[in-house]
mmCIF file of C-alpha atoms in Angstrom:
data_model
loop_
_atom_site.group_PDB
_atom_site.id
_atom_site.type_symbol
_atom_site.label_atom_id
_atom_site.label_comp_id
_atom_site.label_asym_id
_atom_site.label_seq_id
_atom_site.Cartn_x
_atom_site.Cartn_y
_atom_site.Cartn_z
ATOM 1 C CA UNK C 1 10.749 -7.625 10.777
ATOM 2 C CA UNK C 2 14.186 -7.850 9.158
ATOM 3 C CA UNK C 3 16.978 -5.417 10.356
ATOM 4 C CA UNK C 4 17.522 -4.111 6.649
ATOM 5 C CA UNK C 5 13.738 -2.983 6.635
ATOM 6 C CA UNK C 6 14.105 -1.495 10.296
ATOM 7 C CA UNK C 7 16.710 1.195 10.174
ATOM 8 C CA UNK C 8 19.257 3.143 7.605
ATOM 9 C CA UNK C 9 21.726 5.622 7.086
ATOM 10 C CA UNK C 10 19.530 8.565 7.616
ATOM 11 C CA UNK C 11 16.237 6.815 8.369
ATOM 12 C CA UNK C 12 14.860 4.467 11.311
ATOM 13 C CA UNK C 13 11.566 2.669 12.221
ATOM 14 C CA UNK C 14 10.478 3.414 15.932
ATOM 15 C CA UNK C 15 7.253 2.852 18.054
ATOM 16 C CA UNK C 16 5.244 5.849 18.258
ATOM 17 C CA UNK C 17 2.059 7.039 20.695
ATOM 18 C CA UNK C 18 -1.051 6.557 19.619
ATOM 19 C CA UNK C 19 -0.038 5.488 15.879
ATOM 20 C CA UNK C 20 2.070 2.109 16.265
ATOM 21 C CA UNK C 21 4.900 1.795 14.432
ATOM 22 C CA UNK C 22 6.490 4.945 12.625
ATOM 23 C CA UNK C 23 9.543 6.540 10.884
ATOM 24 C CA UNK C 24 11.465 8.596 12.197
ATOM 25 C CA UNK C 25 14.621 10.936 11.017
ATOM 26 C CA UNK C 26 18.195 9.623 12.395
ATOM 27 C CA UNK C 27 19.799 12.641 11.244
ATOM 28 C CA UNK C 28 18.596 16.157 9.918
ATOM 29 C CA UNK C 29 17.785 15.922 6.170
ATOM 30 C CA UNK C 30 18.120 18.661 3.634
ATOM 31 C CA UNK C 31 15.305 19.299 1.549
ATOM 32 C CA UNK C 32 16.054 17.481 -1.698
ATOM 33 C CA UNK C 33 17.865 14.837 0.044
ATOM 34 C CA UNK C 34 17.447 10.974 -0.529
ATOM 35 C CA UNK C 35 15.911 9.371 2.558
ATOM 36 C CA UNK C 36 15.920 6.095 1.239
ATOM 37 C CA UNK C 37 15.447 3.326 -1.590
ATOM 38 C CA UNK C 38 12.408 0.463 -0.969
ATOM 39 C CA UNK C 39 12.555 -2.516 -3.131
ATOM 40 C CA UNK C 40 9.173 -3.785 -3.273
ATOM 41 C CA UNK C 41 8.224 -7.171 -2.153
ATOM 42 C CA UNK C 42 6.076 -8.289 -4.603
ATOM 43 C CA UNK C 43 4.177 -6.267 -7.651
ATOM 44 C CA UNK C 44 -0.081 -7.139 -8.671
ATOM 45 C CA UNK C 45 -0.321 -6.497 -12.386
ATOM 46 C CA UNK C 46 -3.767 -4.042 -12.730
ATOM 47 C CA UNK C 47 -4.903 -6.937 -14.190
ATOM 48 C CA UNK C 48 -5.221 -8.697 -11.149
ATOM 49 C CA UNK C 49 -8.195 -6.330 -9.942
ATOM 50 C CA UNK C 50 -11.358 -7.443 -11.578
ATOM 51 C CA UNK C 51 -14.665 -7.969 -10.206
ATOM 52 C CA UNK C 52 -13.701 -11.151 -9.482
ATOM 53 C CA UNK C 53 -12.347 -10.870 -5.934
ATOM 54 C CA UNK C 54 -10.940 -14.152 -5.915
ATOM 55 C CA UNK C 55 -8.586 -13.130 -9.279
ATOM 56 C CA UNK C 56 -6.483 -10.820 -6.618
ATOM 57 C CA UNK C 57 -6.641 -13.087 -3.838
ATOM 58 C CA UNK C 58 -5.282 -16.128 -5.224
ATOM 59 C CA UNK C 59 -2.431 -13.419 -6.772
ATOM 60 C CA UNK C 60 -1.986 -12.390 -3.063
ATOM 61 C CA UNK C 61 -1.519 -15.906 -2.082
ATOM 62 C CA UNK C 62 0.926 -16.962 -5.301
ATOM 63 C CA UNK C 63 3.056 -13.519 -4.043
ATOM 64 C CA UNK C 64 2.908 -13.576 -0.498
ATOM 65 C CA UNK C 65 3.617 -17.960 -1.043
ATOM 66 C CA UNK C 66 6.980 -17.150 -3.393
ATOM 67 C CA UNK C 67 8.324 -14.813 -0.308
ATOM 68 C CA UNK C 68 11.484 -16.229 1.512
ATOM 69 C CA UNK C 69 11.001 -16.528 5.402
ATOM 70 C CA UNK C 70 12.055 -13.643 6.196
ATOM 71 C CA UNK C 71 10.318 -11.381 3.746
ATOM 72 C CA UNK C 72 6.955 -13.517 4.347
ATOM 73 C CA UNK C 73 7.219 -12.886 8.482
ATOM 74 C CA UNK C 74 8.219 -9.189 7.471
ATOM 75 C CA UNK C 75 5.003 -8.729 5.325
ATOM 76 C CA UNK C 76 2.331 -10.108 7.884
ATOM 77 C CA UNK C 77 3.893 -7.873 10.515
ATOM 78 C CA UNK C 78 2.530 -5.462 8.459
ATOM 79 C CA UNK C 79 -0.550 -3.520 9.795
ATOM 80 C CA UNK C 80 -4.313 -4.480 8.307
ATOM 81 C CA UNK C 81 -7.052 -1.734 8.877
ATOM 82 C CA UNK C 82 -9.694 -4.083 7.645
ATOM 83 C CA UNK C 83 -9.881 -6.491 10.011
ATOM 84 C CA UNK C 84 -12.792 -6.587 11.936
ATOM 85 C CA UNK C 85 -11.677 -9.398 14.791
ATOM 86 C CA UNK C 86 -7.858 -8.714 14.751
ATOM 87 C CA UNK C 87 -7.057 -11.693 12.106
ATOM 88 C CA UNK C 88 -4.539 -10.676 9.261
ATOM 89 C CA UNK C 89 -5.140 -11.461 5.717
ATOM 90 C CA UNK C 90 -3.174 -10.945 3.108
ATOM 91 C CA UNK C 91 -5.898 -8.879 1.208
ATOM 92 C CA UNK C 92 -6.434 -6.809 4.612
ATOM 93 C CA UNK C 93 -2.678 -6.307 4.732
ATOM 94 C CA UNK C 94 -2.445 -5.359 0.922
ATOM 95 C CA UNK C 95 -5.462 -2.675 0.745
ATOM 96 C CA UNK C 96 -3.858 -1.304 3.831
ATOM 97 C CA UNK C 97 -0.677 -0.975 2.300
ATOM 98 C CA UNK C 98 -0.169 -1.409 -1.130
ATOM 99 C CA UNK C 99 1.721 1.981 -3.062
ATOM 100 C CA UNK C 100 -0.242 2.785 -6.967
ATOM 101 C CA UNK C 101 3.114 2.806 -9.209
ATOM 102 C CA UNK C 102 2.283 5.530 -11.137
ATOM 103 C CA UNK C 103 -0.508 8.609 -10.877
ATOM 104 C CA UNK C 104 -2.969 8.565 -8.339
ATOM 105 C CA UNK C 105 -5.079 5.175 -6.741
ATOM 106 C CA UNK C 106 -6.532 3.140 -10.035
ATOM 107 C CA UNK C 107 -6.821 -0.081 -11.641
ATOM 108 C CA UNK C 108 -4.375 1.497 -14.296
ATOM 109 C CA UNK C 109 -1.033 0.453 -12.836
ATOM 110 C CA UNK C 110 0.757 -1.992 -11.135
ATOM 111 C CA UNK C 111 0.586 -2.020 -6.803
ATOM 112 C CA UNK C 112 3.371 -2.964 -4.861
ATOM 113 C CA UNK C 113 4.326 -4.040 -1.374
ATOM 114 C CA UNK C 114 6.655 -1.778 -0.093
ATOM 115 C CA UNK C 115 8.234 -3.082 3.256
ATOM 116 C CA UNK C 116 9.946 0.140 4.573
ATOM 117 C CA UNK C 117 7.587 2.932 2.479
ATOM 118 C CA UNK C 118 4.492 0.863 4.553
ATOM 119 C CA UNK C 119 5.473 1.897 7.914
ATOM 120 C CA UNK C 120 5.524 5.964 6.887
ATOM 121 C CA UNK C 121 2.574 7.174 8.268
ATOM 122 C CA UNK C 122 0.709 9.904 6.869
ATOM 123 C CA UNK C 123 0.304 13.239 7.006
ATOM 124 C CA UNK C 124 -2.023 16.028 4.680
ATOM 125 C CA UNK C 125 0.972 18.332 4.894
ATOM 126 C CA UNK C 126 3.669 15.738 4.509
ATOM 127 C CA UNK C 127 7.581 16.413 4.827
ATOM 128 C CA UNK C 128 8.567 13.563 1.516
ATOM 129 C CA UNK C 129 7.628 12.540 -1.506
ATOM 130 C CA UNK C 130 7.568 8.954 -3.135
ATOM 131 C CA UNK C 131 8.153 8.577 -6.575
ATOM 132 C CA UNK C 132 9.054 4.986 -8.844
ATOM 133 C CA UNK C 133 12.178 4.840 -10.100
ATOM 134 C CA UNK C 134 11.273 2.885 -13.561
ATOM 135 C CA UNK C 135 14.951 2.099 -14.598
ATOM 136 C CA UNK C 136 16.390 0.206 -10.745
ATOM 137 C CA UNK C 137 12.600 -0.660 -9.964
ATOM 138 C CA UNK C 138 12.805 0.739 -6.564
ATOM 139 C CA UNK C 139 10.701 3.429 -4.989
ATOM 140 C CA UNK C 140 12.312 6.659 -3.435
ATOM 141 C CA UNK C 141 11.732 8.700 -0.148
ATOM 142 C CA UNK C 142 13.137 12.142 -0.924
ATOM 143 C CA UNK C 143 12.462 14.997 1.678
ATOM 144 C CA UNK C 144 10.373 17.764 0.502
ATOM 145 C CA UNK C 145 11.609 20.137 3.424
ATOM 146 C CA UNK C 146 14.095 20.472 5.271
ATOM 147 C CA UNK C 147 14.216 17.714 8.258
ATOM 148 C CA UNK C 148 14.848 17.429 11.773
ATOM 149 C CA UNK C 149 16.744 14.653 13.985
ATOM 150 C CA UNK C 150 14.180 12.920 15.389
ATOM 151 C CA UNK C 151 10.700 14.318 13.294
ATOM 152 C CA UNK C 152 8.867 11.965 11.726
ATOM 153 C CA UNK C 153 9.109 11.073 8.405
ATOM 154 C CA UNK C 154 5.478 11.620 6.671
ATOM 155 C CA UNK C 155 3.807 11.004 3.477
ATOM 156 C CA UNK C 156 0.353 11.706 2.455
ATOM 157 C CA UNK C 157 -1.667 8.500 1.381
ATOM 158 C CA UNK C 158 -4.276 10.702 -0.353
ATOM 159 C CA UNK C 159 -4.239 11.522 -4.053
ATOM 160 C CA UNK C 160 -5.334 15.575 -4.095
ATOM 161 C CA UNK C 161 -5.755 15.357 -7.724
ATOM 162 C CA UNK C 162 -9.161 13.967 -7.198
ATOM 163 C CA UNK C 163 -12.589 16.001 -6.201
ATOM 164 C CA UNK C 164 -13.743 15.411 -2.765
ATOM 165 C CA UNK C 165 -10.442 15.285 -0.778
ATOM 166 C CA UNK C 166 -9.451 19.000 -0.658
ATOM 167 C CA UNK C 167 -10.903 19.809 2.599
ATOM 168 C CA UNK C 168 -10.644 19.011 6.284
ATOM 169 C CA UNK C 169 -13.595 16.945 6.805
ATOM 170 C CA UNK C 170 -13.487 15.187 3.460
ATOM 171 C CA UNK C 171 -9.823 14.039 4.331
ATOM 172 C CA UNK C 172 -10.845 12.996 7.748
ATOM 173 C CA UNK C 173 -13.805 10.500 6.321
ATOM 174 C CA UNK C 174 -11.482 9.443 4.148
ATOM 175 C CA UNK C 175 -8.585 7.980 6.096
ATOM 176 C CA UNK C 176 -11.650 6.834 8.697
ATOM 177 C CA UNK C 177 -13.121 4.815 6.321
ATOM 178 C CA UNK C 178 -9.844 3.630 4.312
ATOM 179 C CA UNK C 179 -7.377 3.094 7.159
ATOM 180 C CA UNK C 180 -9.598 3.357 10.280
ATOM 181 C CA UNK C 181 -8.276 6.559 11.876
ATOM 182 C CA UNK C 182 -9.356 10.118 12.074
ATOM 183 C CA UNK C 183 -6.553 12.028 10.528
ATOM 184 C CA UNK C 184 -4.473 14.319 13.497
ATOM 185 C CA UNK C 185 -1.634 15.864 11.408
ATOM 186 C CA UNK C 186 -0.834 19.480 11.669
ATOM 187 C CA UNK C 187 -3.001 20.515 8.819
ATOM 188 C CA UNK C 188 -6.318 18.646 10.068
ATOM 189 C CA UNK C 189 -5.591 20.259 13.972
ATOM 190 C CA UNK C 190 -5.814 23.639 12.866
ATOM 191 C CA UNK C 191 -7.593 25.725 14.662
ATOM 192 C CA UNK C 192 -11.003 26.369 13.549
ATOM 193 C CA UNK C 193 -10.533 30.070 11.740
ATOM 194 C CA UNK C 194 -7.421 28.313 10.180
ATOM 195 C CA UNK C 195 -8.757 25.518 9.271
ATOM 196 C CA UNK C 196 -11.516 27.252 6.992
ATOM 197 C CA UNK C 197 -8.837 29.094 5.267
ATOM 198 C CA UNK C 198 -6.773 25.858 4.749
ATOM 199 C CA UNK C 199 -9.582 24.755 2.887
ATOM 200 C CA UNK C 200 -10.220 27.825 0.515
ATOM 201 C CA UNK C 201 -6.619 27.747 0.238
ATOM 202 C CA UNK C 202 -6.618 24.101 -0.868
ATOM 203 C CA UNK C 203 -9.742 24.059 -3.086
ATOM 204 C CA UNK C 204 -8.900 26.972 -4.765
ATOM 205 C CA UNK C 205 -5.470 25.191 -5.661
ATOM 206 C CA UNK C 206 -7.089 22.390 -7.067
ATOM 207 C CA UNK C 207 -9.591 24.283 -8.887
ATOM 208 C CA UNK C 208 -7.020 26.298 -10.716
ATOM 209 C CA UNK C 209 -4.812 23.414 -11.090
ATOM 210 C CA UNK C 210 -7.471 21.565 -13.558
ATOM 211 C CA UNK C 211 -7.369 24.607 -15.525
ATOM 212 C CA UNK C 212 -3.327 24.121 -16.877
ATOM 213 C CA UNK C 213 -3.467 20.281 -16.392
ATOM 214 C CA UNK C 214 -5.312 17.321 -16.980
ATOM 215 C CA UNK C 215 -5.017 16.370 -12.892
ATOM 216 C CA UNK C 216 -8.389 14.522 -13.388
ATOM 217 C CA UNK C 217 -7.392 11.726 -15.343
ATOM 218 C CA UNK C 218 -6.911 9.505 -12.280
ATOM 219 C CA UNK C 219 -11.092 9.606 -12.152
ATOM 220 C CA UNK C 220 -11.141 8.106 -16.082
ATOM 221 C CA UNK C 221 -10.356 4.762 -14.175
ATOM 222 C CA UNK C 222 -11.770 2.639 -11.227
ATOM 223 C CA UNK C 223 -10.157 2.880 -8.020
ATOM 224 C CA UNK C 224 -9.196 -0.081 -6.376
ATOM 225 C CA UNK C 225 -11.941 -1.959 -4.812
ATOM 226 C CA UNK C 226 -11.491 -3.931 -1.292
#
């Protein structure tokens, strides 16, 4: 993986236990702060997912084929969660990776491959938040707390807006079944009496949340389909 995607200013990639590859604070960061800027790789159009499987793969292959050397080796170092026998592929690597630019996980908007973003691992109670910057076409880590040296940098890879992935359990199928690991962060290893009040605490946020804004709307489209 190239050195530019590997560490920054404020920001480096290291090998954790248990999870692989991870990102990890070089400095404390203030909440509010800039962690870091991630030009994406490549960008699939929404138009590219159809029912049509083969529509997305040959757009894998066109994207992945246009990389230079050193962005191609750094994208199939990239981890793939759906591979059953330990071979890559580039749709493995994408559905593993790939960051929705714009509300929630649909067909509506463009997916990109973000080289740095892709080795933040997640976290239900995350310390960042991602967000597209339209106008440089980059995507932006900003800490949402205040950071440790040496904590891991976090992100949460599910979109809260939508029913079924308030609670514990539903979270935990979730990333099992999406990314092939039974979420450990701090809020899913709550002890059990604090765990059931995470949950209340969470679904009653969501439920009240749908009452001032129109959070569902990610559910008006199709997800994207491995």
């Amino acid at each position: 993986m190239a050195a530019k995607y590997n560490i920054g200013e404020l920001w480096e990639v290291r090998d954790l236990p248990g999870k692989g590859k991870g990102v990890v604070a070089r400095v404390n960061i203030p909440r509010g702060s800039l962690i870091l800027e991630d030009k994406p790789l490549f960008i699939i159009p929404p138009s590219a997912h159809t029912v049509n499987k083969e529509k997305l793969n040959e757009e894998l292959d066109r994207a992945v084929d246009a990389l230079n050397a050193e962005d191609k080796q750094t994208f199939w170092s990239l981890a793939d969660s759906k591979s059953d026998d330990g071979q890559k592929s580039a749709r493995g690597i994408y559905f593993t990776n790939c960051y929705s630019l714009g509300q929630g996980c649909s067909t509506r908007f463009p997916t990109a491959m973000l080289p740095i973003l892709s080795r933040v691992n997640h976290s239900c109670r995350p310390n960042t938040e991602f967000h597209w910057d339209k106008k440089t076409e980059v995507e932006q880590l900003r800490a949402s707390r205040d950071i440790t040296a040496g904590e891991e940098l976090t992100d949460c890879y599910l979109d809260f807006t939508v029913k079924g992935r308030i609670t514990s359990d539903e979270r935990k199928r979730l990333m099992k079944s999406g990314y092939g690991f039974e979420c450990q962060c701090e809020a899913c290893s709550l002890p059990s009496n604090l765990q059931e009040e995470d949950d209340i605490l969470r679904t009653e946020a969501w439920t009240l949340s749908l009452t001032g804004f129109e959070l569902s709307e990610s559910q008006e489209y199709p997800e994207l389909q491995e």
